Structure formats: structure tokens, C-alpha cells
């Protein structure tokens, strides 16, 4: 019995002594909404960041997520079962360095999320500094600074019940002594570090930061203090270290400067923005990052260059393929997307109304309800419907409506003295699919579009392909067809 007890004790000691994230002498990617997704975090680590924070994720969304092992991408995905969207995606490459930042106003809910995600991250941070109206109205972010007892309760609950380090991020208060007292209370909870943005809740990037506040705060607590808010004066890696020195902080956290060019973490110097975009795009393709999120990231890098001819072309892009073509990654993107698609990924190409992710199914298997149809045409009695999975992508067409598939088909019908095509559309759960009747035949795309007009254009596109007015090679090249 003694030996068994001893072995259990030793086993517990081994677990308790497992490596934990250290917040001293670190250069850190700050949490940034819409920016801090997996591709940016991985690129920041590649460039030299020591720790990377996720964008702020709200507890109400995370707590209902289902954890999925994504074997196609070698990632762990936290998926909202109500709509299939990915709330958080991570992977083994970043696990030793990633901190998930959470927005919360409730200790019980925060703990539930912490227990859900703690095996996939190395730290959990509570956002107590965000000044945005959404956070404030929800009692989150900077609102917690005005409720220190509540903030302390949340942090203490997490520290006492999680295996990973817990931190928080605040802003300074207008009064230095009030800030010092708040920091003391927060530090007393046992958190592993505290990040401080050197501006008040009402100050913005155009205002000067207050490193003197942080210098004074450091004197009153023993935990690592992470300085944030110096991006305006950070143009190169050495400037990061200078800001840290100005604040006398343990570590430094970089936001805006990293958003503009994540190679700010390179000791060797900044990379040209085209190389940064190329690497970011490649990671976005590798990890199936949503196109709209990738586009936002590139816009942040391009800034004024969005007004150049190439920048304007980029702004018209809607698909990952189109963005990749601009930076010579077209073939790579096409091959990667095809690989993922052929291996069974359920994505936009397979979306149908009423699709849900069922908590009782394994690994994100899709449970599909058959959509109801409101078509006037009785589909069941029609034997000869020509169908293809062709999507109508608005970005492939200029503003000239005469070049749209429906217009091209209408013009063709007039020239050939045939009756114009007619369309009937079925809709369910904000998705639409149309049938095009032309010259005695029926054409339909199996791709469900987001509105009725696009659904009709997709049906016309199927017709145009089969009557030889649009080449399959063109549709494959512009992303309308995946083969």
C-alpha cells in the first residue's frame, strides 16, 4: 500500500512539474480582433515572437463549442454547433507558445471555457482592458476594471481550478495610485503575469502612452508585468526592446506594429511586405483560413498600397484563389484546396440548408436534414436535370451586367430565335438554389448560393457550360468549378 501511495505521489509531482509558460524576458504578439488567427500566430512565431495571443474570444460562444480533431489540417478546432463556424483553431506547432484571450463577465462560465480548452493551449488570458462598446455593455473588458471585486473573483476561480497559467490584460486608470491598487488586487489572485496597455480606457493610438505609469507599477508587484501600447514608436525590433526598457517591464507585447508587418519580430530586420504577404497567404491556404479573414489581414499590411492598381485588384478578390493569383500562389492554392476537398472536407462546396454539427456525432460529422422545396416544378417527375457543382462568384464579373451569365444566355436566346430562359428558385435557411429551363432542358447547380439572384446566375452558368458558351477550363481557373 505504501509503495502504491508513493507512486501516486511521485506521479502527481511529475504532472505538477510539467513545463509551464514563462512570461519573463519575452516579446509577445498581442491579442488583436480579426488579426490574431492561426496563420498570423504561426507567422509571428516563425519571425521570432516568443508567445502569441489569440484574438479575444467571447465565453458565450466558446462555452457551447464542440472540440474537433481536424485530421485534414492537423489542427484542433472549436466549432459552434449551431452554425458550423470555427471559433478557435490551433495546432501542435503553436501549443507551447499560445495564449487564448477570453472576454468574460462571469467566473463560472469562464471556468467552463478554461476547462474545455486548457489541454490545447499554454495560457489563458482574461481581457480586462478592451474599451469597445460591445465589451463594456456586456460587462467585459474595461468594465471589469470598475468592478475589481468581480475581476478578482473571476481570476481566483480560474487560478484555483486550471492547470495552465492564468493572466489578464488591463489599461491604466487616469490616476496612478488607483492603477497601482488595482494591479495589487489582481496580482493577489495568483495570476502568472499581467499585461498593461499604457493608455487609459478613453485614450487611442494617437495619444501618447504613459510608460511612467508602468515603471511605477513594477515596483509594487512581484509577478511579470508585460508592457503594451508602444507600437506608434516601434519601427524595428530594437524599438520593441526600447519600449520595454522605458517601462522597466519584464516583457513587451506588440499589437499594431505587428499587424502592419509581423516581421517586426525579426532581430535581423523587417522583410518586404510582399514576402510577408506571401508567407501569410501560404499559411492561410495550409490551414484553410476563411477568405474574408485573410483579406482583412492583407489589407492591414497593404495600407495605402490598396489604392495602387494591384491593390485595387486585390480589393475585388472574394476567394482565396483570387488573392493567391496576385502573389504567385495560384497553383499552390488550387492544388491545396483540391487536396482538402477530395479528402472529404465539408465546406462551402457541400453546404446545404439545415446542416448542423451534432454534439452526439464524432469528429464534426455532419448531420443533414433534407431541405424542403417550394419549386413550382415537380422535381420528382423530371428525369433529365443537368446538374453540376458550379458556383457563381460575383468577383469574376465586371460591373457590366451584359456579361453576367443570365444576360449572356438571354442574348444567345434572342440570336437563336429561342424562348428566353426561365428560372424557379427554392430557398431554405437563407440559402438558395435555382433551376434554369432553356430550350426544353433543365439546368441546376448543386451549389447553394447566399441569395436568389446569385442562385439564378449559377443555374445559367451550368446551362452556358453545357451549350458551349463557357469553357470548363475557364470555370476551373476562376474557381467556379473545383475538379
CSV table of C-alpha atoms in Angstrom, one decimal:
chain,number,residue,atom,x,y,z
A,1,UNK,CA,0.0,0.0,0.0
A,2,UNK,CA,2.8,2.3,0.9
A,3,UNK,CA,4.5,1.7,-2.5
A,4,UNK,CA,1.3,2.4,-4.4
A,5,UNK,CA,0.8,5.6,-2.4
A,6,UNK,CA,4.4,6.6,-3.1
A,7,UNK,CA,4.0,6.0,-6.8
A,8,UNK,CA,0.8,8.1,-6.9
A,9,UNK,CA,2.6,10.9,-5.1
A,10,UNK,CA,5.5,10.8,-7.5
A,11,UNK,CA,3.2,10.7,-10.5
A,12,UNK,CA,1.4,13.8,-9.2
A,13,UNK,CA,4.7,15.6,-8.7
A,14,UNK,CA,5.7,14.8,-12.3
A,15,UNK,CA,2.4,16.3,-13.5
A,16,UNK,CA,2.7,19.3,-11.3
A,17,UNK,CA,6.3,20.0,-12.5
A,18,UNK,CA,5.4,19.9,-16.2
A,19,UNK,CA,6.8,22.9,-18.1
A,20,UNK,CA,4.6,26.0,-17.8
A,21,UNK,CA,4.7,29.2,-19.9
A,22,UNK,CA,7.2,31.7,-18.6
A,23,UNK,CA,6.3,35.3,-19.1
A,24,UNK,CA,9.7,36.8,-18.2
A,25,UNK,CA,12.0,38.3,-20.9
A,26,UNK,CA,9.5,37.7,-23.7
A,27,UNK,CA,8.5,39.5,-26.9
A,28,UNK,CA,4.8,38.8,-27.4
A,29,UNK,CA,2.2,39.1,-30.2
A,30,UNK,CA,-0.7,41.0,-28.6
A,31,UNK,CA,-4.3,39.8,-28.9
A,32,UNK,CA,-6.0,41.6,-31.9
A,33,UNK,CA,-9.5,41.0,-33.1
A,34,UNK,CA,-9.7,39.6,-36.6
A,35,UNK,CA,-5.9,39.6,-36.8
A,36,UNK,CA,-4.7,37.0,-34.2
A,37,UNK,CA,-5.9,33.9,-36.0
A,38,UNK,CA,-3.8,30.8,-36.6
A,39,UNK,CA,-1.9,32.0,-39.7
A,40,UNK,CA,-0.8,35.2,-38.1
A,41,UNK,CA,0.2,33.5,-34.8
A,42,UNK,CA,2.3,30.9,-36.7
A,43,UNK,CA,4.0,33.5,-38.8
A,44,UNK,CA,4.8,35.6,-35.7
A,45,UNK,CA,6.4,32.6,-34.1
A,46,UNK,CA,8.4,32.0,-37.3
A,47,UNK,CA,9.5,35.6,-37.2
A,48,UNK,CA,10.8,35.4,-33.7
A,49,UNK,CA,7.9,36.1,-31.3
A,50,UNK,CA,8.2,34.1,-28.0
A,51,UNK,CA,4.5,34.0,-27.1
A,52,UNK,CA,1.4,34.6,-29.3
A,53,UNK,CA,-2.1,35.6,-28.1
A,54,UNK,CA,-5.2,34.7,-29.9
A,55,UNK,CA,-7.8,37.3,-30.8
A,56,UNK,CA,-10.3,37.9,-28.0
A,57,UNK,CA,-12.9,35.1,-28.0
A,58,UNK,CA,-16.1,35.5,-26.0
A,59,UNK,CA,-17.0,33.0,-23.4
A,60,UNK,CA,-20.7,32.7,-24.5
A,61,UNK,CA,-19.5,31.5,-27.9
A,62,UNK,CA,-16.7,29.2,-26.7
A,63,UNK,CA,-18.7,27.5,-24.0
A,64,UNK,CA,-21.1,25.9,-26.5
A,65,UNK,CA,-18.3,24.8,-28.9
A,66,UNK,CA,-17.5,21.2,-29.7
A,67,UNK,CA,-13.9,20.2,-29.8
A,68,UNK,CA,-13.0,18.5,-33.1
A,69,UNK,CA,-9.7,16.9,-34.1
A,70,UNK,CA,-9.3,18.0,-37.7
A,71,UNK,CA,-7.2,15.3,-39.3
A,72,UNK,CA,-7.3,17.0,-42.7
A,73,UNK,CA,-5.4,20.0,-41.4
A,74,UNK,CA,-3.7,18.5,-38.3
A,75,UNK,CA,-5.5,21.1,-36.1
A,76,UNK,CA,-7.8,21.2,-33.2
A,77,UNK,CA,-11.0,23.1,-34.0
A,78,UNK,CA,-13.6,24.5,-31.6
A,79,UNK,CA,-16.7,24.6,-33.6
A,80,UNK,CA,-20.0,26.3,-32.9
A,81,UNK,CA,-22.6,23.5,-33.4
A,82,UNK,CA,-25.4,25.9,-34.2
A,83,UNK,CA,-23.8,27.1,-37.5
A,84,UNK,CA,-20.6,25.1,-38.0
A,85,UNK,CA,-18.3,28.2,-37.7
A,86,UNK,CA,-14.9,27.8,-36.2
A,87,UNK,CA,-14.5,29.9,-33.1
A,88,UNK,CA,-10.9,28.9,-32.4
A,89,UNK,CA,-8.3,26.8,-34.4
A,90,UNK,CA,-4.9,25.8,-33.1
A,91,UNK,CA,-2.2,23.2,-33.8
A,92,UNK,CA,0.7,21.4,-32.2
A,93,UNK,CA,3.2,23.8,-33.7
A,94,UNK,CA,2.0,26.7,-31.5
A,95,UNK,CA,0.7,24.8,-28.5
A,96,UNK,CA,3.8,25.6,-26.3
A,97,UNK,CA,3.5,29.3,-27.0
A,98,UNK,CA,-0.2,30.1,-27.5
A,99,UNK,CA,-2.4,32.0,-25.0
A,100,UNK,CA,-6.1,32.2,-25.6
A,101,UNK,CA,-7.6,35.5,-24.7
A,102,UNK,CA,-11.1,35.4,-23.4
A,103,UNK,CA,-13.8,38.1,-22.9
A,104,UNK,CA,-16.0,37.2,-19.9
A,105,UNK,CA,-18.0,38.7,-17.1
A,106,UNK,CA,-18.9,35.5,-15.3
A,107,UNK,CA,-16.5,33.3,-13.3
A,108,UNK,CA,-18.5,30.1,-13.7
A,109,UNK,CA,-18.7,30.5,-17.5
A,110,UNK,CA,-15.1,31.5,-17.7
A,111,UNK,CA,-14.1,28.3,-15.8
A,112,UNK,CA,-16.2,26.1,-18.1
A,113,UNK,CA,-14.3,27.5,-21.1
A,114,UNK,CA,-11.0,27.2,-19.4
A,115,UNK,CA,-11.6,23.5,-18.6
A,116,UNK,CA,-12.7,23.0,-22.2
A,117,UNK,CA,-9.6,24.4,-23.8
A,118,UNK,CA,-6.8,24.0,-21.3
A,119,UNK,CA,-5.3,20.9,-22.9
A,120,UNK,CA,-4.8,22.7,-26.3
A,121,UNK,CA,-3.2,26.0,-25.1
A,122,UNK,CA,-0.4,27.0,-22.8
A,123,UNK,CA,-2.1,30.0,-21.1
A,124,UNK,CA,-5.5,31.7,-20.6
A,125,UNK,CA,-5.8,35.5,-20.5
A,126,UNK,CA,-8.8,37.5,-19.4
A,127,UNK,CA,-9.4,40.7,-21.3
A,128,UNK,CA,-10.0,43.5,-18.8
A,129,UNK,CA,-8.9,46.4,-20.9
A,130,UNK,CA,-10.9,46.5,-24.1
A,131,UNK,CA,-12.7,49.8,-24.4
A,132,UNK,CA,-15.1,48.8,-27.2
A,133,UNK,CA,-18.8,49.4,-26.6
A,134,UNK,CA,-19.6,45.7,-27.2
A,135,UNK,CA,-17.3,44.6,-24.4
A,136,UNK,CA,-18.3,47.4,-22.0
A,137,UNK,CA,-22.1,46.7,-22.4
A,138,UNK,CA,-21.5,43.0,-21.8
A,139,UNK,CA,-19.7,43.8,-18.5
A,140,UNK,CA,-16.4,42.6,-20.1
A,141,UNK,CA,-13.1,44.2,-21.0
A,142,UNK,CA,-12.5,47.6,-19.3
A,143,UNK,CA,-15.9,47.3,-17.5
A,144,UNK,CA,-14.2,44.8,-15.1
A,145,UNK,CA,-11.6,47.5,-14.1
A,146,UNK,CA,-14.5,49.4,-12.5
A,147,UNK,CA,-15.6,46.2,-10.6
A,148,UNK,CA,-12.3,45.0,-9.0
A,149,UNK,CA,-14.0,42.5,-6.7
A,150,UNK,CA,-15.7,40.8,-9.6
A,151,UNK,CA,-12.4,40.8,-11.6
A,152,UNK,CA,-10.6,39.2,-8.6
A,153,UNK,CA,-13.3,36.6,-8.3
A,154,UNK,CA,-13.0,35.6,-11.9
A,155,UNK,CA,-9.2,35.3,-11.8
A,156,UNK,CA,-9.1,33.5,-8.5
A,157,UNK,CA,-11.7,31.0,-9.8
A,158,UNK,CA,-9.5,30.3,-12.8
A,159,UNK,CA,-6.2,30.2,-11.0
A,160,UNK,CA,-7.5,27.7,-8.4
A,161,UNK,CA,-9.1,25.3,-10.9
A,162,UNK,CA,-7.0,25.3,-14.0
A,163,UNK,CA,-3.7,23.6,-14.7
A,164,UNK,CA,-2.4,26.3,-17.0
A,165,UNK,CA,-1.2,29.8,-16.2
A,166,UNK,CA,-3.8,32.5,-16.0
A,167,UNK,CA,-3.1,36.1,-16.8
A,168,UNK,CA,-5.1,39.3,-17.5
A,169,UNK,CA,-4.7,42.4,-19.6
A,170,UNK,CA,-5.8,45.8,-18.4
A,171,UNK,CA,-5.4,49.5,-19.2
A,172,UNK,CA,-4.1,52.1,-16.9
A,173,UNK,CA,-6.6,54.2,-14.9
A,174,UNK,CA,-6.3,58.1,-15.1
A,175,UNK,CA,-4.8,58.1,-11.6
A,176,UNK,CA,-1.5,56.3,-11.0
A,177,UNK,CA,-2.2,55.3,-7.4
A,178,UNK,CA,-5.6,53.9,-8.3
A,179,UNK,CA,-3.9,51.8,-11.0
A,180,UNK,CA,-1.3,50.6,-8.6
A,181,UNK,CA,-4.0,49.5,-6.1
A,182,UNK,CA,-5.9,47.7,-8.8
A,183,UNK,CA,-2.8,45.9,-10.0
A,184,UNK,CA,-2.1,44.8,-6.4
A,185,UNK,CA,-5.6,43.3,-6.1
A,186,UNK,CA,-5.3,41.4,-9.4
A,187,UNK,CA,-1.8,40.1,-8.6
A,188,UNK,CA,-3.0,38.8,-5.3
A,189,UNK,CA,-5.2,36.2,-7.1
A,190,UNK,CA,-2.1,34.2,-8.1
A,191,UNK,CA,-2.1,35.1,-11.8
A,192,UNK,CA,1.2,34.3,-13.6
A,193,UNK,CA,1.6,37.7,-15.3
A,194,UNK,CA,-0.3,40.9,-16.0
A,195,UNK,CA,-0.2,42.9,-19.3
A,196,UNK,CA,-0.8,46.6,-19.1
A,197,UNK,CA,-1.7,48.8,-22.0
A,198,UNK,CA,-0.1,52.2,-21.2
A,199,UNK,CA,-3.1,54.2,-22.1
A,200,UNK,CA,-6.4,54.8,-20.3
A,201,UNK,CA,-9.8,53.5,-21.4
A,202,UNK,CA,-10.6,56.7,-23.3
A,203,UNK,CA,-7.2,57.1,-25.0
A,204,UNK,CA,-6.5,55.9,-28.5
A,205,UNK,CA,-3.3,55.2,-30.6
A,206,UNK,CA,-2.9,58.8,-31.5
A,207,UNK,CA,-2.4,59.6,-27.8
A,208,UNK,CA,0.9,59.3,-26.1
A,209,UNK,CA,1.4,56.2,-24.0
A,210,UNK,CA,2.4,56.5,-20.3
A,211,UNK,CA,5.4,54.3,-19.7
A,212,UNK,CA,6.0,56.2,-16.4
A,213,UNK,CA,2.8,54.5,-15.0
A,214,UNK,CA,4.2,51.1,-15.8
A,215,UNK,CA,7.6,51.9,-14.3
A,216,UNK,CA,5.9,52.8,-11.0
A,217,UNK,CA,3.6,49.7,-11.1
A,218,UNK,CA,6.5,47.4,-11.5
A,219,UNK,CA,7.8,48.4,-8.1
A,220,UNK,CA,4.8,47.2,-6.3
A,221,UNK,CA,4.3,43.6,-7.5
A,222,UNK,CA,6.4,40.6,-8.0
A,223,UNK,CA,4.7,39.0,-11.0
A,224,UNK,CA,5.9,39.7,-14.5
A,225,UNK,CA,4.5,42.9,-16.0
A,226,UNK,CA,4.0,42.9,-19.8
A,227,UNK,CA,4.1,46.4,-21.3
A,228,UNK,CA,1.8,47.2,-24.2
A,229,UNK,CA,0.9,50.3,-26.2
A,230,UNK,CA,4.2,51.4,-27.7
A,231,UNK,CA,3.5,50.5,-31.4
A,232,UNK,CA,3.4,54.1,-32.6
A,233,UNK,CA,7.1,54.4,-31.9
A,234,UNK,CA,8.0,50.8,-32.9
A,235,UNK,CA,9.6,50.7,-36.4
A,236,UNK,CA,12.1,48.0,-35.9
A,237,UNK,CA,12.9,45.2,-33.4
A,238,UNK,CA,15.2,47.4,-31.4
A,239,UNK,CA,12.3,49.7,-30.7
A,240,UNK,CA,10.4,46.9,-29.0
A,241,UNK,CA,13.3,46.4,-26.6
A,242,UNK,CA,13.5,50.2,-26.1
A,243,UNK,CA,9.8,50.4,-25.1
A,244,UNK,CA,10.3,47.6,-22.7
A,245,UNK,CA,13.3,49.4,-21.1
A,246,UNK,CA,11.3,52.6,-20.9
A,247,UNK,CA,8.6,50.8,-19.0
A,248,UNK,CA,11.1,48.7,-16.9
A,249,UNK,CA,8.8,45.8,-17.7
A,250,UNK,CA,9.5,42.0,-17.6
A,251,UNK,CA,8.3,41.6,-21.2
A,252,UNK,CA,6.7,43.6,-24.0
A,253,UNK,CA,3.6,42.9,-26.1
A,254,UNK,CA,3.3,44.3,-29.7
A,255,UNK,CA,-0.1,44.9,-31.4
A,256,UNK,CA,-0.4,47.5,-34.2
A,257,UNK,CA,3.2,47.3,-35.3
A,258,UNK,CA,2.9,43.5,-35.8
A,259,UNK,CA,-0.5,43.9,-37.6
A,260,UNK,CA,1.2,46.2,-40.1
A,261,UNK,CA,4.3,43.9,-40.6
A,262,UNK,CA,4.6,40.8,-38.5
A,263,UNK,CA,8.3,40.6,-39.3
A,264,UNK,CA,8.8,43.3,-36.7
A,265,UNK,CA,9.7,40.3,-34.5
A,266,UNK,CA,12.8,39.6,-36.6
A,267,UNK,CA,16.0,40.6,-34.9
A,268,UNK,CA,17.6,40.7,-38.4
A,269,UNK,CA,15.2,43.4,-39.6
A,270,UNK,CA,11.9,43.8,-41.5
A,271,UNK,CA,11.0,41.8,-44.5
A,272,UNK,CA,9.5,43.4,-47.6
A,273,UNK,CA,5.7,43.4,-47.4
A,274,UNK,CA,5.3,41.2,-50.5
A,275,UNK,CA,7.3,38.4,-48.8
A,276,UNK,CA,5.3,38.8,-45.6
A,277,UNK,CA,2.0,38.6,-47.5
A,278,UNK,CA,3.3,35.6,-49.5
A,279,UNK,CA,4.1,33.7,-46.2
A,280,UNK,CA,0.9,34.8,-44.6
A,281,UNK,CA,-1.2,33.7,-47.6
A,282,UNK,CA,0.6,30.3,-47.8
A,283,UNK,CA,-0.2,29.6,-44.1
A,284,UNK,CA,-3.8,30.8,-44.7
A,285,UNK,CA,-4.1,28.2,-47.5
A,286,UNK,CA,-2.4,25.5,-45.5
A,287,UNK,CA,-4.8,26.0,-42.5
A,288,UNK,CA,-7.9,26.8,-44.6
A,289,UNK,CA,-8.3,30.2,-43.1
A,290,UNK,CA,-11.6,32.0,-44.1
A,291,UNK,CA,-11.0,34.2,-47.2
A,292,UNK,CA,-12.6,37.3,-45.5
A,293,UNK,CA,-10.3,37.0,-42.6
A,294,UNK,CA,-7.2,36.5,-44.8
A,295,UNK,CA,-8.3,39.5,-46.9
A,296,UNK,CA,-8.5,41.7,-43.7
A,297,UNK,CA,-5.0,40.6,-42.7
A,298,UNK,CA,-3.6,41.6,-46.1
A,299,UNK,CA,-5.4,44.9,-46.1
A,300,UNK,CA,-3.8,45.7,-42.8
A,301,UNK,CA,-0.4,45.1,-44.3
A,302,UNK,CA,-1.0,46.9,-47.6
A,303,UNK,CA,-2.5,50.1,-46.0
A,304,UNK,CA,-2.1,52.9,-48.6
A,305,UNK,CA,-1.0,50.4,-51.3
A,306,UNK,CA,-4.6,49.3,-51.6
A,307,UNK,CA,-5.0,52.4,-53.9
A,308,UNK,CA,-2.4,51.1,-56.4
A,309,UNK,CA,-3.6,49.2,-59.4
A,310,UNK,CA,-2.6,45.9,-57.8
A,311,UNK,CA,-4.2,47.0,-54.5
A,312,UNK,CA,-7.4,47.7,-56.3
A,313,UNK,CA,-7.3,44.4,-58.0
A,314,UNK,CA,-6.8,42.8,-54.6
A,315,UNK,CA,-9.8,44.6,-53.1
A,316,UNK,CA,-12.0,42.9,-55.8
A,317,UNK,CA,-11.0,39.5,-54.6
A,318,UNK,CA,-13.5,37.3,-52.8
A,319,UNK,CA,-11.8,33.9,-52.9
A,320,UNK,CA,-8.5,32.6,-51.6
A,321,UNK,CA,-7.7,31.6,-55.1
A,322,UNK,CA,-8.0,35.1,-56.4
A,323,UNK,CA,-5.8,36.5,-53.7
A,324,UNK,CA,-3.2,33.9,-54.3
A,325,UNK,CA,-3.0,34.6,-58.0
A,326,UNK,CA,-1.8,38.1,-57.3
A,327,UNK,CA,1.1,36.8,-55.2
A,328,UNK,CA,2.1,33.8,-57.4
A,329,UNK,CA,0.5,31.2,-55.2
A,330,UNK,CA,-2.3,30.4,-57.6
A,331,UNK,CA,-1.3,26.8,-58.4
A,332,UNK,CA,-0.4,26.1,-54.8
A,333,UNK,CA,-3.8,27.3,-53.6
A,334,UNK,CA,-5.6,25.4,-56.3
A,335,UNK,CA,-3.8,22.1,-55.5
A,336,UNK,CA,-4.1,22.5,-51.8
A,337,UNK,CA,-7.9,23.3,-51.9
A,338,UNK,CA,-8.4,20.3,-54.2
A,339,UNK,CA,-6.5,18.0,-51.9
A,340,UNK,CA,-8.6,19.1,-48.9
A,341,UNK,CA,-11.8,18.9,-50.9
A,342,UNK,CA,-11.1,15.4,-52.2
A,343,UNK,CA,-10.2,14.2,-48.7
A,344,UNK,CA,-13.7,15.0,-47.6
A,345,UNK,CA,-13.7,18.4,-46.1
A,346,UNK,CA,-17.2,19.7,-45.5
A,347,UNK,CA,-17.0,23.3,-46.7
A,348,UNK,CA,-18.9,25.9,-48.7
A,349,UNK,CA,-19.0,23.4,-51.7
A,350,UNK,CA,-21.1,21.0,-49.7
A,351,UNK,CA,-23.2,23.4,-47.7
A,352,UNK,CA,-26.9,22.6,-47.6
A,353,UNK,CA,-29.8,24.0,-45.7
A,354,UNK,CA,-30.4,22.7,-42.2
A,355,UNK,CA,-26.9,21.4,-41.8
A,356,UNK,CA,-25.8,21.2,-38.2
A,357,UNK,CA,-22.9,19.8,-36.3
A,358,UNK,CA,-24.4,17.3,-33.8
A,359,UNK,CA,-22.8,17.0,-30.4
A,360,UNK,CA,-23.6,13.3,-30.5
A,361,UNK,CA,-21.6,12.7,-33.6
A,362,UNK,CA,-17.8,12.1,-33.6
A,363,UNK,CA,-15.2,14.5,-35.1
A,364,UNK,CA,-17.6,17.0,-36.6
A,365,UNK,CA,-19.6,14.6,-38.7
A,366,UNK,CA,-22.4,16.5,-40.5
A,367,UNK,CA,-26.0,15.6,-39.8
A,368,UNK,CA,-28.1,16.8,-42.7
A,369,UNK,CA,-31.8,17.3,-42.9
A,370,UNK,CA,-33.2,17.2,-46.4
A,371,UNK,CA,-34.4,20.7,-47.3
A,372,UNK,CA,-38.0,21.3,-48.4
A,373,UNK,CA,-38.6,22.7,-51.8
A,374,UNK,CA,-41.0,25.3,-52.8
A,375,UNK,CA,-40.4,25.0,-56.5
A,376,UNK,CA,-43.4,25.1,-58.8
A,377,UNK,CA,-41.7,22.4,-60.9
A,378,UNK,CA,-42.3,18.9,-59.6
A,379,UNK,CA,-38.7,17.8,-59.4
A,380,UNK,CA,-39.6,14.1,-58.8
A,381,UNK,CA,-41.3,13.7,-62.2
A,382,UNK,CA,-38.4,15.2,-64.1
A,383,UNK,CA,-35.9,12.7,-65.2
A,384,UNK,CA,-33.4,14.8,-67.1
A,385,UNK,CA,-32.0,17.6,-65.0
A,386,UNK,CA,-28.4,18.6,-65.9
A,387,UNK,CA,-26.6,19.3,-62.6
A,388,UNK,CA,-23.1,20.5,-61.8
A,389,UNK,CA,-21.4,21.9,-58.7
A,390,UNK,CA,-20.8,25.3,-60.3
A,391,UNK,CA,-20.8,28.4,-58.2
A,392,UNK,CA,-21.5,32.0,-59.3
A,393,UNK,CA,-18.7,34.2,-57.9
A,394,UNK,CA,-19.6,37.8,-58.3
A,395,UNK,CA,-15.9,38.9,-58.2
A,396,UNK,CA,-15.4,37.1,-61.6
A,397,UNK,CA,-17.6,39.7,-63.4
A,398,UNK,CA,-17.2,43.4,-64.1
A,399,UNK,CA,-20.0,45.9,-63.4
A,400,UNK,CA,-21.3,45.3,-66.9
A,401,UNK,CA,-24.5,43.2,-66.3
A,402,UNK,CA,-24.4,42.3,-70.0
A,403,UNK,CA,-21.6,39.9,-69.2
A,404,UNK,CA,-23.4,38.1,-66.4
A,405,UNK,CA,-24.5,34.5,-67.2
A,406,UNK,CA,-28.2,35.3,-67.3
A,407,UNK,CA,-27.6,38.2,-69.7
A,408,UNK,CA,-25.3,36.1,-71.9
A,409,UNK,CA,-27.9,33.4,-72.1
A,410,UNK,CA,-30.7,35.9,-72.8
A,411,UNK,CA,-28.7,37.4,-75.7
A,412,UNK,CA,-27.9,33.9,-77.1
A,413,UNK,CA,-31.6,33.0,-77.0
A,414,UNK,CA,-32.5,36.1,-79.0
A,415,UNK,CA,-29.9,35.5,-81.6
A,416,UNK,CA,-31.0,31.8,-82.0
A,417,UNK,CA,-34.7,32.8,-82.0
A,418,UNK,CA,-35.4,30.7,-79.0
A,419,UNK,CA,-37.6,31.4,-76.0
A,420,UNK,CA,-35.7,33.1,-73.1
A,421,UNK,CA,-34.7,31.0,-70.2
A,422,UNK,CA,-37.0,31.0,-67.1
A,423,UNK,CA,-36.0,30.3,-63.5
A,424,UNK,CA,-37.6,28.9,-60.5
A,425,UNK,CA,-35.8,29.1,-57.1
A,426,UNK,CA,-36.1,27.1,-53.9
A,427,UNK,CA,-34.9,28.7,-50.6
A,428,UNK,CA,-34.3,27.3,-47.1
A,429,UNK,CA,-32.5,28.8,-44.1
A,430,UNK,CA,-31.1,31.8,-46.1
A,431,UNK,CA,-29.6,29.5,-48.8
A,432,UNK,CA,-30.9,29.4,-52.4
A,433,UNK,CA,-30.8,27.1,-55.4
A,434,UNK,CA,-32.4,27.7,-58.8
A,435,UNK,CA,-33.4,25.7,-61.8
A,436,UNK,CA,-33.0,27.2,-65.3
A,437,UNK,CA,-35.3,26.0,-68.1
A,438,UNK,CA,-34.0,26.6,-71.5
A,439,UNK,CA,-34.7,25.1,-74.9
A,440,UNK,CA,-36.6,22.2,-73.4
A,441,UNK,CA,-33.9,21.2,-70.9
A,442,UNK,CA,-33.4,21.9,-67.2
A,443,UNK,CA,-30.2,23.0,-65.6
A,444,UNK,CA,-29.3,23.3,-61.9
A,445,UNK,CA,-26.2,23.9,-59.8
A,446,UNK,CA,-25.8,21.8,-56.7
A,447,UNK,CA,-24.1,24.7,-55.1
A,448,UNK,CA,-26.4,26.6,-52.7
A,449,UNK,CA,-25.9,30.4,-53.0
A,450,UNK,CA,-26.5,33.1,-50.5
A,451,UNK,CA,-29.2,34.9,-52.4
A,452,UNK,CA,-31.8,34.3,-55.1
A,453,UNK,CA,-30.1,36.4,-57.8
A,454,UNK,CA,-26.8,34.5,-57.4
A,455,UNK,CA,-28.6,31.2,-57.5
A,456,UNK,CA,-30.2,32.1,-60.8
A,457,UNK,CA,-26.8,33.2,-62.2
A,458,UNK,CA,-25.3,29.8,-61.1
A,459,UNK,CA,-28.1,27.9,-62.9
A,460,UNK,CA,-27.5,30.0,-66.0
A,461,UNK,CA,-23.8,29.2,-65.8
A,462,UNK,CA,-24.5,25.5,-65.8
A,463,UNK,CA,-26.6,26.0,-68.9
A,464,UNK,CA,-23.9,28.1,-70.6
A,465,UNK,CA,-21.3,25.4,-70.0
A,466,UNK,CA,-23.4,22.7,-71.5
A,467,UNK,CA,-24.3,24.6,-74.6
A,468,UNK,CA,-20.7,25.5,-75.1
A,469,UNK,CA,-20.7,29.2,-74.4
A,470,UNK,CA,-18.4,29.0,-71.4
A,471,UNK,CA,-15.4,26.7,-71.3
A,472,UNK,CA,-14.9,24.3,-68.4
A,473,UNK,CA,-11.2,25.3,-68.2
A,474,UNK,CA,-12.2,29.0,-67.6
A,475,UNK,CA,-14.6,27.9,-64.8
A,476,UNK,CA,-11.9,25.8,-63.2
A,477,UNK,CA,-9.4,28.7,-63.4
A,478,UNK,CA,-11.7,31.3,-61.9
A,479,UNK,CA,-12.7,29.0,-59.1
A,480,UNK,CA,-16.3,28.4,-60.1
A,481,UNK,CA,-15.6,24.7,-60.5
A,482,UNK,CA,-13.4,22.5,-58.3
A,483,UNK,CA,-12.1,19.4,-60.0
